[in-house]
Amino acid sequence: MLRKSETQQYPEVHPDLPARSRGVIALVEENCTVCMLCARECPDWCIYIDSHKETLPAPEGGRPRARNVLDRFAIDFSLCMYCGICIEVCPFDALFWSPEFEYAEYDIRDLLHEKDRLGEWAATVPPPPAHEVGAEPPKELSAASRPAPARRTAPPAPANRPAAGTSAAQDAAQETAREPEAEPVKNAESRPRREPPRAMRDIRSIRPPGSLPKKNGPSSQEKKDGPEGER
């Protein structure tokens, strides 16, 4: 309220947008391998990809290889919600954000842009910003600057190793001398006898099924009250 308003003369003067502006999605066709990750992860299903396989000639001493050739890559910006998931999941850096935003159309069906139009916007993608001062270097650069691992060498031979001219009998005698003496086996009778666990001791007291007392015979309580019970 206390200062004069500044009016930008658009469209004669274009605004200075930040580098991370989400204007439109640009395509670098050379980097696309038709892995279909962007189309599968898109929550709006607004990416359409068609391709075919092409067999490359075999190099000398090799075999022919097949690769995917991109036929169509289109994005329907009338459905796109500019979430950026397709750009994040692309493993080969084929999709980028471009600050361009002038692609309005009178008909909503004209917002379906093919790979030729997406490739034109790739030239408007700004370079990535520089790293902050004192920040850690990227993992790719730190991994590339590591020295190659040293080759493992064979361990030195032991000092008491017999010479090459010794016989097999001498080698066997030396190996026998190195082995520690075995402990004498204790007599089995001198060992204390281990008692079975309580569950095994009481297993005979469990009445097996099918041995219930008969109805006509004397009951178990009467057997206990017999001469043995009187004792």
mmCIF file of C-alpha atoms in Angstrom:
data_model
loop_
_atom_site.group_PDB
_atom_site.id
_atom_site.type_symbol
_atom_site.label_atom_id
_atom_site.label_comp_id
_atom_site.label_asym_id
_atom_site.label_seq_id
_atom_site.Cartn_x
_atom_site.Cartn_y
_atom_site.Cartn_z
ATOM 1 C CA MET A 1 0.000 0.000 0.000
ATOM 2 C CA LEU A 2 2.905 2.386 0.634
ATOM 3 C CA ARG A 3 4.841 1.726 -2.560
ATOM 4 C CA LYS A 4 4.067 1.893 -6.218
ATOM 5 C CA SER A 5 2.888 -1.324 -7.887
ATOM 6 C CA GLU A 6 5.054 -2.816 -10.599
ATOM 7 C CA THR A 7 3.213 -4.133 -13.623
ATOM 8 C CA GLN A 8 4.925 -6.625 -15.919
ATOM 9 C CA GLN A 9 4.144 -6.011 -19.570
ATOM 10 C CA TYR A 10 3.181 -9.561 -20.475
ATOM 11 C CA PRO A 11 3.274 -11.000 -23.157
ATOM 12 C CA GLU A 12 5.824 -8.502 -24.461
ATOM 13 C CA VAL A 13 8.006 -9.039 -21.381
ATOM 14 C CA HIS A 14 8.219 -12.596 -20.042
ATOM 15 C CA PRO A 15 8.450 -13.080 -16.288
ATOM 16 C CA ASP A 16 11.590 -14.440 -14.668
ATOM 17 C CA LEU A 17 10.465 -17.792 -13.305
ATOM 18 C CA PRO A 18 12.494 -19.806 -10.782
ATOM 19 C CA ALA A 19 14.492 -22.769 -11.994
ATOM 20 C CA ARG A 20 12.167 -25.273 -10.304
ATOM 21 C CA SER A 21 8.992 -23.999 -11.910
ATOM 22 C CA ARG A 22 6.644 -26.765 -13.054
ATOM 23 C CA GLY A 23 5.562 -25.396 -16.393
ATOM 24 C CA VAL A 24 5.553 -28.364 -18.765
ATOM 25 C CA ILE A 25 7.203 -31.781 -19.003
ATOM 26 C CA ALA A 26 9.945 -32.020 -21.624
ATOM 27 C CA LEU A 27 11.188 -35.250 -23.223
ATOM 28 C CA VAL A 28 14.714 -36.230 -24.257
ATOM 29 C CA GLU A 29 13.926 -38.980 -26.737
ATOM 30 C CA GLU A 30 17.490 -40.312 -26.928
ATOM 31 C CA ASN A 31 17.452 -41.244 -23.235
ATOM 32 C CA CYS A 32 14.106 -43.059 -23.273
ATOM 33 C CA THR A 33 14.411 -46.860 -23.137
ATOM 34 C CA VAL A 34 10.641 -47.563 -23.132
ATOM 35 C CA CYS A 35 10.789 -49.038 -19.619
ATOM 36 C CA MET A 36 7.165 -47.862 -19.068
ATOM 37 C CA LEU A 37 7.868 -46.793 -15.482
ATOM 38 C CA CYS A 38 6.474 -43.296 -16.007
ATOM 39 C CA ALA A 39 3.256 -44.612 -17.564
ATOM 40 C CA ARG A 40 2.725 -47.182 -14.798
ATOM 41 C CA GLU A 41 3.397 -44.783 -11.928
ATOM 42 C CA CYS A 42 1.288 -41.918 -13.323
ATOM 43 C CA PRO A 43 -1.743 -41.553 -11.005
ATOM 44 C CA ASP A 44 -3.810 -39.914 -13.790
ATOM 45 C CA TRP A 45 -2.871 -42.312 -16.601
ATOM 46 C CA CYS A 46 -2.147 -39.414 -18.909
ATOM 47 C CA ILE A 47 1.028 -40.826 -20.529
ATOM 48 C CA TYR A 48 0.718 -42.918 -23.686
ATOM 49 C CA ILE A 49 3.710 -44.894 -25.003
ATOM 50 C CA ASP A 50 4.009 -47.135 -28.069
ATOM 51 C CA SER A 51 7.139 -48.943 -29.213
ATOM 52 C CA HIS A 52 8.452 -51.840 -31.263
ATOM 53 C CA LYS A 53 11.483 -54.091 -31.057
ATOM 54 C CA GLU A 54 14.372 -53.801 -33.443
ATOM 55 C CA THR A 55 17.195 -56.312 -33.870
ATOM 56 C CA LEU A 56 20.685 -54.855 -34.034
ATOM 57 C CA PRO A 57 23.338 -56.513 -36.216
ATOM 58 C CA ALA A 58 25.625 -58.835 -34.342
ATOM 59 C CA PRO A 59 29.154 -57.615 -33.712
ATOM 60 C CA GLU A 60 32.116 -59.738 -34.662
ATOM 61 C CA GLY A 61 32.091 -62.843 -32.522
ATOM 62 C CA GLY A 62 28.787 -61.949 -30.838
ATOM 63 C CA ARG A 63 25.087 -62.455 -31.271
ATOM 64 C CA PRO A 64 22.360 -60.031 -32.413
ATOM 65 C CA ARG A 65 20.605 -57.988 -29.748
ATOM 66 C CA ALA A 66 17.080 -56.592 -29.626
ATOM 67 C CA ARG A 67 16.216 -53.128 -28.343
ATOM 68 C CA ASN A 68 13.016 -51.133 -27.932
ATOM 69 C CA VAL A 69 12.408 -48.270 -30.341
ATOM 70 C CA LEU A 70 10.087 -45.469 -29.235
ATOM 71 C CA ASP A 71 7.210 -44.876 -31.640
ATOM 72 C CA ARG A 72 4.959 -42.613 -29.602
ATOM 73 C CA PHE A 73 5.294 -40.687 -26.372
ATOM 74 C CA ALA A 74 2.358 -38.404 -25.615
ATOM 75 C CA ILE A 75 1.169 -36.594 -22.488
ATOM 76 C CA ASP A 76 -2.384 -35.367 -22.058
ATOM 77 C CA PHE A 77 -1.955 -32.138 -20.070
ATOM 78 C CA SER A 78 -5.716 -31.825 -19.660
ATOM 79 C CA LEU A 79 -5.436 -34.750 -17.208
ATOM 80 C CA CYS A 80 -1.973 -34.092 -15.802
ATOM 81 C CA MET A 81 -1.910 -32.744 -12.237
ATOM 82 C CA TYR A 82 1.816 -31.824 -12.345
ATOM 83 C CA CYS A 83 2.799 -34.119 -9.492
ATOM 84 C CA GLY A 84 6.210 -34.887 -11.029
ATOM 85 C CA ILE A 85 6.146 -38.607 -10.243
ATOM 86 C CA CYS A 86 7.010 -39.521 -13.837
ATOM 87 C CA ILE A 87 10.126 -37.345 -13.691
ATOM 88 C CA GLU A 88 11.240 -38.795 -10.361
ATOM 89 C CA VAL A 89 10.851 -42.455 -11.339
ATOM 90 C CA CYS A 90 12.563 -42.139 -14.737
ATOM 91 C CA PRO A 91 15.844 -44.054 -14.293
ATOM 92 C CA PHE A 92 17.514 -42.669 -17.434
ATOM 93 C CA ASP A 93 16.793 -38.904 -17.151
ATOM 94 C CA ALA A 94 14.459 -38.726 -20.123
ATOM 95 C CA LEU A 95 11.879 -36.366 -18.534
ATOM 96 C CA PHE A 96 12.527 -32.875 -17.140
ATOM 97 C CA TRP A 97 10.565 -29.885 -15.898
ATOM 98 C CA SER A 98 10.562 -26.886 -18.201
ATOM 99 C CA PRO A 99 9.441 -23.407 -17.079
ATOM 100 C CA GLU A 100 7.474 -22.937 -20.316
ATOM 101 C CA PHE A 101 3.778 -22.408 -19.670
ATOM 102 C CA GLU A 102 2.463 -20.973 -22.931
ATOM 103 C CA TYR A 103 0.708 -23.981 -24.392
ATOM 104 C CA ALA A 104 -2.931 -23.057 -23.857
ATOM 105 C CA GLU A 105 -5.435 -24.219 -26.459
ATOM 106 C CA TYR A 106 -9.003 -23.322 -27.394
ATOM 107 C CA ASP A 107 -9.979 -26.999 -27.551
ATOM 108 C CA ILE A 108 -9.207 -29.300 -24.634
ATOM 109 C CA ARG A 109 -8.484 -32.137 -27.041
ATOM 110 C CA ASP A 110 -5.491 -30.196 -28.371
ATOM 111 C CA LEU A 111 -3.706 -30.485 -24.998
ATOM 112 C CA LEU A 112 -2.552 -33.987 -25.948
ATOM 113 C CA HIS A 113 1.031 -33.268 -27.016
ATOM 114 C CA GLU A 114 3.162 -35.827 -28.857
ATOM 115 C CA LYS A 115 6.889 -36.515 -28.556
ATOM 116 C CA ASP A 116 7.804 -33.942 -31.218
ATOM 117 C CA ARG A 117 6.320 -31.104 -29.178
ATOM 118 C CA LEU A 118 7.717 -32.511 -25.949
ATOM 119 C CA GLY A 119 11.150 -32.702 -27.558
ATOM 120 C CA GLU A 120 11.013 -29.009 -28.493
ATOM 121 C CA TRP A 121 10.541 -28.069 -24.854
ATOM 122 C CA ALA A 122 13.715 -29.971 -23.912
ATOM 123 C CA ALA A 123 15.759 -27.026 -25.213
ATOM 124 C CA THR A 124 14.105 -24.737 -22.633
ATOM 125 C CA VAL A 125 15.078 -26.874 -19.624
ATOM 126 C CA PRO A 126 17.402 -24.776 -17.413
ATOM 127 C CA PRO A 127 20.708 -26.250 -16.225
ATOM 128 C CA PRO A 128 20.698 -27.724 -12.723
ATOM 129 C CA PRO A 129 21.609 -25.279 -9.959
ATOM 130 C CA ALA A 130 25.084 -25.402 -8.494
ATOM 131 C CA HIS A 131 25.706 -27.274 -5.273
ATOM 132 C CA GLU A 132 25.784 -25.393 -2.022
ATOM 133 C CA VAL A 133 29.122 -24.377 -0.595
ATOM 134 C CA GLY A 134 30.397 -27.017 1.804
ATOM 135 C CA ALA A 135 27.824 -29.620 0.771
ATOM 136 C CA GLU A 136 28.765 -33.263 0.342
ATOM 137 C CA PRO A 137 29.662 -34.277 -3.213
ATOM 138 C CA PRO A 138 27.244 -36.526 -5.082
ATOM 139 C CA LYS A 139 27.577 -40.256 -4.547
ATOM 140 C CA GLU A 140 28.356 -40.806 -8.221
ATOM 141 C CA LEU A 141 31.390 -38.506 -8.111
ATOM 142 C CA SER A 142 32.683 -39.883 -4.821
ATOM 143 C CA ALA A 143 32.355 -43.463 -6.089
ATOM 144 C CA ALA A 144 34.197 -42.621 -9.323
ATOM 145 C CA SER A 145 37.077 -40.962 -7.465
ATOM 146 C CA ARG A 146 37.786 -43.975 -5.246
ATOM 147 C CA PRO A 147 41.008 -45.851 -6.024
ATOM 148 C CA ALA A 148 40.760 -49.309 -7.477
ATOM 149 C CA PRO A 149 40.955 -52.101 -4.887
ATOM 150 C CA ALA A 150 44.364 -53.716 -4.584
ATOM 151 C CA ARG A 151 44.788 -57.261 -5.786
ATOM 152 C CA ARG A 152 45.000 -59.918 -3.154
ATOM 153 C CA THR A 153 48.313 -61.730 -2.920
ATOM 154 C CA ALA A 154 48.839 -65.294 -1.779
ATOM 155 C CA PRO A 155 49.730 -65.631 1.930
ATOM 156 C CA PRO A 156 53.376 -66.454 2.679
ATOM 157 C CA ALA A 157 54.265 -70.087 3.241
ATOM 158 C CA PRO A 158 54.713 -71.157 6.907
ATOM 159 C CA ALA A 159 58.253 -71.375 8.225
ATOM 160 C CA ASN A 160 57.956 -75.039 9.306
ATOM 161 C CA ARG A 161 56.740 -76.211 5.919
ATOM 162 C CA PRO A 162 58.721 -79.263 4.732
ATOM 163 C CA ALA A 163 60.941 -78.989 1.714
ATOM 164 C CA ALA A 164 59.836 -80.189 -1.667
ATOM 165 C CA GLY A 165 62.209 -83.186 -1.593
ATOM 166 C CA THR A 166 60.811 -84.792 1.582
ATOM 167 C CA SER A 167 58.940 -88.036 1.326
ATOM 168 C CA ALA A 168 55.264 -88.639 2.063
ATOM 169 C CA ALA A 169 56.137 -90.639 5.189
ATOM 170 C CA GLN A 170 57.975 -87.672 6.697
ATOM 171 C CA ASP A 171 55.051 -85.381 5.927
ATOM 172 C CA ALA A 172 52.615 -87.736 7.636
ATOM 173 C CA ALA A 173 54.870 -87.983 10.685
ATOM 174 C CA GLN A 174 55.059 -84.202 10.997
ATOM 175 C CA GLU A 175 51.261 -83.846 10.702
ATOM 176 C CA THR A 176 50.792 -86.479 13.398
ATOM 177 C CA ALA A 177 53.183 -84.650 15.699
ATOM 178 C CA ARG A 178 51.259 -81.394 15.279
ATOM 179 C CA GLU A 179 47.894 -82.887 16.213
ATOM 180 C CA PRO A 180 47.053 -82.557 19.939
ATOM 181 C CA GLU A 181 46.731 -85.716 21.968
ATOM 182 C CA ALA A 182 43.187 -86.967 22.337
ATOM 183 C CA GLU A 183 41.732 -87.030 25.831
ATOM 184 C CA PRO A 184 41.353 -90.512 27.359
ATOM 185 C CA VAL A 185 37.838 -91.889 27.208
ATOM 186 C CA LYS A 186 36.280 -92.247 30.628
ATOM 187 C CA ASN A 187 34.849 -95.580 31.692
ATOM 188 C CA ALA A 188 31.152 -95.821 31.000
ATOM 189 C CA GLU A 189 30.499 -97.496 34.362
ATOM 190 C CA SER A 190 32.055 -94.624 36.307
ATOM 191 C CA ARG A 191 29.654 -92.116 34.834
ATOM 192 C CA PRO A 192 26.598 -91.328 36.981
ATOM 193 C CA ARG A 193 23.402 -92.733 35.581
ATOM 194 C CA ARG A 194 20.970 -90.086 34.484
ATOM 195 C CA GLU A 195 17.430 -90.478 35.662
ATOM 196 C CA PRO A 196 14.664 -90.127 33.082
ATOM 197 C CA PRO A 197 12.588 -86.974 33.281
ATOM 198 C CA ARG A 198 9.471 -86.912 35.387
ATOM 199 C CA ALA A 199 7.238 -87.149 32.357
ATOM 200 C CA MET A 200 8.908 -90.448 31.407
ATOM 201 C CA ARG A 201 8.779 -91.824 34.951
ATOM 202 C CA ASP A 202 5.083 -91.160 35.341
ATOM 203 C CA ILE A 203 4.106 -92.507 31.952
ATOM 204 C CA ARG A 204 3.321 -95.957 33.375
ATOM 205 C CA SER A 205 0.909 -94.495 35.888
ATOM 206 C CA ILE A 206 -1.241 -93.158 33.081
ATOM 207 C CA ARG A 207 -4.097 -95.521 32.323
ATOM 208 C CA PRO A 208 -4.106 -96.299 28.615
ATOM 209 C CA PRO A 209 -7.402 -96.007 26.758
ATOM 210 C CA GLY A 210 -9.478 -99.197 26.592
ATOM 211 C CA SER A 211 -8.440 -100.523 30.026
ATOM 212 C CA LEU A 212 -11.317 -99.106 32.013
ATOM 213 C CA PRO A 213 -12.695 -101.356 34.784
ATOM 214 C CA LYS A 214 -15.602 -103.582 33.839
ATOM 215 C CA LYS A 215 -19.031 -102.842 35.228
ATOM 216 C CA ASN A 216 -19.587 -106.335 36.670
ATOM 217 C CA GLY A 217 -16.130 -106.666 38.270
ATOM 218 C CA PRO A 218 -14.975 -105.079 41.483
ATOM 219 C CA SER A 219 -14.189 -101.425 41.313
ATOM 220 C CA SER A 220 -10.763 -99.974 41.782
ATOM 221 C CA GLN A 221 -11.718 -98.591 45.184
ATOM 222 C CA GLU A 222 -12.733 -102.078 46.377
ATOM 223 C CA LYS A 223 -9.406 -103.481 45.220
ATOM 224 C CA LYS A 224 -7.573 -100.947 47.325
ATOM 225 C CA ASP A 225 -9.661 -101.877 50.386
ATOM 226 C CA GLY A 226 -8.581 -105.545 50.101
ATOM 227 C CA PRO A 227 -5.900 -107.276 52.109
ATOM 228 C CA GLU A 228 -3.218 -105.033 50.672
ATOM 229 C CA GLY A 229 -5.203 -101.963 51.761
ATOM 230 C CA GLU A 230 -5.599 -103.373 55.269
ATOM 231 C CA ARG A 231 -1.868 -103.726 55.584
#
